[in-house]
Amino acid sequence: MVVSIIGAIIGALIAAFGLYYLVREWKDPESKRIYGIVSGIGGVIFIAMVIKLLAELL
């Protein structure tokens, strides 16, 4: 359960910082692609850990 909570926090932080830098570097196409991918990966980690946490609680 602790691993799921820590993983969800890490995933949310990765997604948040990826989105922050995505907005900050919006004019550079290469940076936009990289930070978009990083944000997506962070979102997937967050969603996976939340689902895992909910499965452990039920």
mmCIF file of C-alpha atoms in Angstrom:
data_model
loop_
_atom_site.group_PDB
_atom_site.id
_atom_site.type_symbol
_atom_site.label_atom_id
_atom_site.label_comp_id
_atom_site.label_asym_id
_atom_site.label_seq_id
_atom_site.Cartn_x
_atom_site.Cartn_y
_atom_site.Cartn_z
ATOM 1 C CA MET A 1 0.000 0.000 0.000
ATOM 2 C CA VAL A 2 2.840 2.383 0.826
ATOM 3 C CA VAL A 3 4.472 1.656 -2.533
ATOM 4 C CA SER A 4 1.240 2.573 -4.330
ATOM 5 C CA ILE A 5 0.940 5.869 -2.458
ATOM 6 C CA ILE A 6 4.565 6.808 -3.084
ATOM 7 C CA GLY A 7 4.255 5.766 -6.739
ATOM 8 C CA ALA A 8 1.114 7.864 -7.168
ATOM 9 C CA ILE A 9 2.860 10.892 -5.655
ATOM 10 C CA ILE A 10 5.886 10.423 -7.901
ATOM 11 C CA GLY A 11 3.680 9.980 -10.980
ATOM 12 C CA ALA A 12 1.719 13.120 -10.148
ATOM 13 C CA LEU A 13 4.936 15.117 -9.661
ATOM 14 C CA ILE A 14 6.385 13.904 -12.974
ATOM 15 C CA ALA A 15 3.161 14.833 -14.778
ATOM 16 C CA ALA A 16 2.963 18.238 -13.083
ATOM 17 C CA PHE A 17 6.548 19.210 -13.816
ATOM 18 C CA GLY A 18 6.233 17.909 -17.379
ATOM 19 C CA LEU A 19 3.168 20.080 -17.922
ATOM 20 C CA TYR A 20 4.892 23.061 -16.324
ATOM 21 C CA TYR A 21 7.864 22.839 -18.683
ATOM 22 C CA LEU A 22 5.552 22.054 -21.604
ATOM 23 C CA VAL A 23 3.777 25.383 -21.082
ATOM 24 C CA ARG A 24 7.065 27.160 -20.421
ATOM 25 C CA GLU A 25 8.757 25.880 -23.616
ATOM 26 C CA TRP A 26 5.640 25.956 -25.830
ATOM 27 C CA LYS A 27 7.349 27.559 -28.858
ATOM 28 C CA ASP A 28 10.092 24.955 -29.280
ATOM 29 C CA PRO A 29 8.704 21.937 -31.187
ATOM 30 C CA GLU A 30 11.317 19.473 -29.918
ATOM 31 C CA SER A 31 10.855 20.502 -26.284
ATOM 32 C CA LYS A 32 7.088 20.339 -26.727
ATOM 33 C CA ARG A 33 7.363 16.730 -27.921
ATOM 34 C CA ILE A 34 9.736 15.694 -25.126
ATOM 35 C CA TYR A 35 7.765 17.317 -22.305
ATOM 36 C CA GLY A 36 4.516 15.984 -23.737
ATOM 37 C CA ILE A 37 5.907 12.451 -23.582
ATOM 38 C CA VAL A 38 7.214 12.994 -20.037
ATOM 39 C CA SER A 39 3.824 14.314 -18.931
ATOM 40 C CA GLY A 40 2.099 11.322 -20.497
ATOM 41 C CA ILE A 41 4.398 8.859 -18.767
ATOM 42 C CA GLY A 42 3.832 10.604 -15.430
ATOM 43 C CA GLY A 43 0.088 10.457 -15.977
ATOM 44 C CA VAL A 44 0.205 6.753 -16.786
ATOM 45 C CA ILE A 45 2.269 6.053 -13.651
ATOM 46 C CA PHE A 46 -0.167 8.068 -11.538
ATOM 47 C CA ILE A 47 -3.249 6.321 -12.932
ATOM 48 C CA ALA A 48 -1.660 2.874 -12.611
ATOM 49 C CA MET A 49 -0.700 3.460 -8.984
ATOM 50 C CA VAL A 50 -4.135 4.825 -8.090
ATOM 51 C CA ILE A 51 -5.767 1.749 -9.656
ATOM 52 C CA LYS A 52 -3.318 -0.491 -7.777
ATOM 53 C CA LEU A 53 -4.097 1.332 -4.529
ATOM 54 C CA LEU A 54 -7.835 0.977 -5.056
ATOM 55 C CA ALA A 55 -7.407 -2.721 -5.836
ATOM 56 C CA GLU A 56 -5.453 -3.207 -2.602
ATOM 57 C CA LEU A 57 -8.100 -1.422 -0.560
ATOM 58 C CA LEU A 58 -10.978 -3.477 -1.983
#
